[in-house]
Amino acid sequence: MLKDKMDAVRKKAPLVHNMTNYVTINDCANITLACGASPIMAEAIEEAEDIVSLADGLNLNMGMLTVNKLAAMLQAGQKANCLGKPVVLDPVGAGASSFRKQSLEQLLSSVRFSVIRGNLSEIRAIASGMVEEKGVDSTRQVTEQNLKDAVSLAKRLSQKTGAVIVISGAMDIVADDEKAYVVHNGSALMSKVTGTGCMLSSVLAAYVSVKKDSPLEAAVSAVCAMGLCGEIAEQRMRTEDGNASYRMYLIDAMYNMDGNVLEKGARYEMY
Amino acid sequence: MLKDKMDAVRKKAPLVHNMTNYVTINDCANITLACGASPIMAEAIEEAEDIVSLADGLNLNMGMLTVNKLAAMLQAGQKANCLGKPVVLDPVGAGASSFRKQSLEQLLSSVRFSVIRGNLSEIRAIASGMVEEKGVDSTRQVTEQNLKDAVSLAKRLSQKTGAVIVISGAMDIVADDEKAYVVHNGSALMSKVTGTGCMLSSVLAAYVSVKKDSPLEAAVSAVCAMGLCGEIAEQRMRTEDGNASYRMYLIDAMYNMDGNVLEKGARYEMY
Amino acid sequence: MLKDKMDAVRKKAPLVHNMTNYVTINDCANITLACGASPIMAEAIEEAEDIVSLADGLNLNMGMLTVNKLAAMLQAGQKANCLGKPVVLDPVGAGASSFRKQSLEQLLSSVRFSVIRGNLSEIRAIASGMVEEKGVDSTRQVTEQNLKDAVSLAKRLSQKTGAVIVISGAMDIVADDEKAYVVHNGSALMSKVTGTGCMLSSVLAAYVSVKKDSPLEAAVSAVCAMGLCGEIAEQRMRTEDGNASYRMYLIDAMYNMDGNVLEKGARYEMY
């Protein structure tokens, strides 16, 4: 199930338009190249529609959001919807400020997303008000204890938004309104590098761009691939290496990732 | 004196709000993680107060300053002052333009800083007009020859601003209005990588965030740690390595830095 | 011919003002340091003229262009012209949107450039309307087949703009209105890292800043140096390395590049 998604990205080399924060923008561009796609970064509202028209998919990342960037994102997102091009939302810091809450509401009410990816607290911030919360306590990670409730939350949010929901963490959840997968790949070191979430969102955008009709499976493939890269990168770590080396190993691992390695190393199950 | 500062950062994992330039923003985030803290980057004036309220400390870096960013910085800085959260100022390029001079004046008159860190010419640009300059000639480095005058400048600027003053260079000076330390750690290679100063300011913000009552000692600890990382990184350099490898080794060294290694490797003295 | 250009950059250490995109801004700063120059990044219109006045050269990169940045670029470019300081243009994504087309027209009609560097499609987008196109088909690379026509295009565009034209690709063309060189250095891996073009433009700005009277030879030297770095970086690649390691090796290679190595490794010919 995973190999053909990865192969399709490498074969079709989709052009992915990223509107993203400046902290991790270089890593997002390089991991987009590493996974076989081509990145284009642009944020002026004057060219938002033109650039989306050239691209195969769009990734909207709310990190370091500004009023100008939000306006450009709304325009790009709506144009992508018109053109039938998939849009990924990364709600960085959702809930951290009133500004982000309001911006998130605007994005969710104006743009249809193919995938929404965040950590548990970001996904909960989105869900808040949209779907009834039950059971998911305030822990910031998906655990064996809250897994069932987190899956339920993801499914209901998917139903409400029409998007595949990805909750990143020690265990990852990937769900649409009917099916849910739990992915066990990954490494604790991923949280010691800024931008592993942002990078995953860029990879998700590449994957759904070539598999528009099966966004759930495309998302599972991207999540497994990223997690497996985290494991491979961890294995490369030597005594003096730290989070900066790890960041490099992570992108390198995506560059060298092969569909067969992915199939063999992926650890996921339907929930 | 140094070990407990480093341990406190790793234990408390303070959230540090960085408003900074885009050249080195990724390195600042990753070295913040490497030293045991958590970075948050945000710059919209609409959320400046909200983000500061979540954070334990604030780092204002004037690199690539714009009018919009200055306005957000002023708001964030004043909010941090209200909430009793420490604020670090990195006056990048102070004196390079009328715009930076005026912006600096606004920041200094509106916000109380816990630490101000720059190279000798940046600190002199701040001092100019505020304190009488004597003796510190136009050399860009602190040397044995001008050390006494540079220490005096730092002390007087500290008295005027209430901030601990850090002058970075081959020798670093860390001073409040009464005491001054000279730090001898460091490597000439640090000047071959963009952003080692910016990274130190992020680390300083993490350290003073957990030691609000002893900013001088917290600052000495951060400066020694960064300088020692510079030395450790230099020792890792192999024949084909250059400044890009060095940048990675530097952040890696902070990630692996240990309080005992710091105590043993630190070379500083009260002046 | 090449060694003295490289030695001059290392000796004079020119200050290069880069107004550039945020994807590759850190790499541009670090490769500027690696080649022996000093980078300064600033983009506020309020300080555009002041910063240019401090600098020895200016690099205008259209990636992630915004209306505000364009206005600052125009001011900086005109000031550089007044002061006789060389200006490099990197027309990233020229032709990708109406906004970039119009911005490009404004830049070309307001600022005299010493060097314009892009890939074939970007250079063609500039040439379109300015010079008669003939023969250069829509392939995105310079090949043996279209080399003659591409050289002719570069020469005519140089005549029209007064700038040395650099067309980057598997083969690079460097031309003024009379002479043209073809450079064969480089590696296919360079296209797997974001920003190798941007980095070359920063290096070009450093080289022409110290050789204002011979921009063609300065540009050939920079292009050969960058391509040779690409080859050296490729030779360092080990099994697990990917595009992130390659990026580091590339900048490292520039840091260690020596005039004699450059003379020996450069593969170029007058066309």
PDB file of C-alpha atoms in Angstrom, chain B residues 22-25 27 63-68 95-100 189 191-194 237-249, chain C residues 20 22 25-27 29-31 33-34 39-44 46-47 50-51 54 68-69 232 235-236 238 247-249 251-253 255-256:
ATOM      1  CA  TYR B  22      15.280  35.268   9.102  1.00  0.00           C
ATOM      2  CA  VAL B  23      18.928  34.613   8.347  1.00  0.00           C
ATOM      3  CA  THR B  24      19.603  32.706  11.529  1.00  0.00           C
ATOM      4  CA  ILE B  25      16.126  31.928  12.838  1.00  0.00           C
ATOM      5  CA  ASP B  27      19.771  28.032  14.069  1.00  0.00           C
ATOM      6  CA  GLY B  63      18.585  41.838  12.436  1.00  0.00           C
ATOM      7  CA  MET B  64      16.499  42.523   9.287  1.00  0.00           C
ATOM      8  CA  LEU B  65      14.297  44.852  11.303  1.00  0.00           C
ATOM      9  CA  THR B  66      11.193  46.313   9.686  1.00  0.00           C
ATOM     10  CA  VAL B  67       8.725  48.930  10.880  1.00  0.00           C
ATOM     11  CA  ASN B  68       6.073  46.265  11.497  1.00  0.00           C
ATOM     12  CA  GLY B  95      24.701  52.101  14.045  1.00  0.00           C
ATOM     13  CA  ALA B  96      24.525  50.727  10.506  1.00  0.00           C
ATOM     14  CA  SER B  97      21.611  52.976   9.562  1.00  0.00           C
ATOM     15  CA  SER B  98      19.561  55.867  10.884  1.00  0.00           C
ATOM     16  CA  PHE B  99      16.594  53.509  11.000  1.00  0.00           C
ATOM     17  CA  ARG B 100      18.360  51.102  13.334  1.00  0.00           C
ATOM     18  CA  LEU B 189      35.877  29.816  13.587  1.00  0.00           C
ATOM     19  CA  SER B 191      33.090  34.336  13.102  1.00  0.00           C
ATOM     20  CA  LYS B 192      33.031  32.219   9.937  1.00  0.00           C
ATOM     21  CA  VAL B 193      29.436  31.118  10.554  1.00  0.00           C
ATOM     22  CA  THR B 194      26.545  33.524  10.346  1.00  0.00           C
ATOM     23  CA  MET B 237      36.845  19.670  12.362  1.00  0.00           C
ATOM     24  CA  ARG B 238      38.390  17.325   9.778  1.00  0.00           C
ATOM     25  CA  THR B 239      40.316  18.157   6.591  1.00  0.00           C
ATOM     26  CA  GLU B 240      37.380  18.655   4.258  1.00  0.00           C
ATOM     27  CA  ASP B 241      35.113  20.330   6.804  1.00  0.00           C
ATOM     28  CA  GLY B 242      34.310  24.015   6.471  1.00  0.00           C
ATOM     29  CA  ASN B 243      32.030  26.577   8.040  1.00  0.00           C
ATOM     30  CA  ALA B 244      28.861  24.593   7.252  1.00  0.00           C
ATOM     31  CA  SER B 245      30.115  21.557   9.157  1.00  0.00           C
ATOM     32  CA  TYR B 246      31.306  23.848  11.916  1.00  0.00           C
ATOM     33  CA  ARG B 247      27.824  25.318  12.291  1.00  0.00           C
ATOM     34  CA  MET B 248      26.429  21.821  12.796  1.00  0.00           C
ATOM     35  CA  TYR B 249      29.132  20.834  15.253  1.00  0.00           C
TER      36      TYR B 249
ATOM     37  CA  THR C  20      16.877  37.802  -0.808  1.00  0.00           C
ATOM     38  CA  TYR C  22      13.896  33.432   3.237  1.00  0.00           C
ATOM     39  CA  ILE C  25      18.970  33.208   3.113  1.00  0.00           C
ATOM     40  CA  ASN C  26      21.052  31.315   5.664  1.00  0.00           C
ATOM     41  CA  ASP C  27      22.892  29.364   2.976  1.00  0.00           C
ATOM     42  CA  ALA C  29      25.039  34.188   4.166  1.00  0.00           C
ATOM     43  CA  ASN C  30      27.191  31.177   4.959  1.00  0.00           C
ATOM     44  CA  ILE C  31      28.510  30.719   1.408  1.00  0.00           C
ATOM     45  CA  LEU C  33      31.433  33.908   4.402  1.00  0.00           C
ATOM     46  CA  ALA C  34      32.836  30.691   2.907  1.00  0.00           C
ATOM     47  CA  PRO C  39      27.203  39.230   4.219  1.00  0.00           C
ATOM     48  CA  ILE C  40      24.753  41.855   5.386  1.00  0.00           C
ATOM     49  CA  MET C  41      21.037  41.206   5.054  1.00  0.00           C
ATOM     50  CA  ALA C  42      18.523  44.034   5.359  1.00  0.00           C
ATOM     51  CA  GLU C  43      15.236  44.725   3.616  1.00  0.00           C
ATOM     52  CA  ALA C  44      13.499  47.690   5.235  1.00  0.00           C
ATOM     53  CA  GLU C  46      13.874  52.896   5.629  1.00  0.00           C
ATOM     54  CA  GLU C  47      17.483  51.710   5.642  1.00  0.00           C
ATOM     55  CA  ASP C  50      22.187  53.453   4.307  1.00  0.00           C
ATOM     56  CA  ILE C  51      23.025  49.761   4.073  1.00  0.00           C
ATOM     57  CA  LEU C  54      28.162  50.619   3.709  1.00  0.00           C
ATOM     58  CA  ASN C  68       7.379  46.052   0.141  1.00  0.00           C
ATOM     59  CA  LYS C  69      10.565  44.223  -0.693  1.00  0.00           C
ATOM     60  CA  ILE C 232      34.082  18.221  -4.676  1.00  0.00           C
ATOM     61  CA  GLN C 235      33.047  13.190  -4.141  1.00  0.00           C
ATOM     62  CA  ARG C 236      32.460  13.427  -0.389  1.00  0.00           C
ATOM     63  CA  ARG C 238      28.897   8.367   1.359  1.00  0.00           C
ATOM     64  CA  ARG C 247      24.290  21.027   0.972  1.00  0.00           C
ATOM     65  CA  MET C 248      26.787  21.091   3.827  1.00  0.00           C
ATOM     66  CA  TYR C 249      29.595  19.646   1.708  1.00  0.00           C
ATOM     67  CA  ILE C 251      29.404  25.201   1.425  1.00  0.00           C
ATOM     68  CA  ASP C 252      32.351  23.452   3.063  1.00  0.00           C
ATOM     69  CA  ALA C 253      33.977  23.089  -0.347  1.00  0.00           C
ATOM     70  CA  TYR C 255      35.240  27.456   2.456  1.00  0.00           C
ATOM     71  CA  ASN C 256      38.237  25.293   1.586  1.00  0.00           C
TER      72      ASN C 256
END
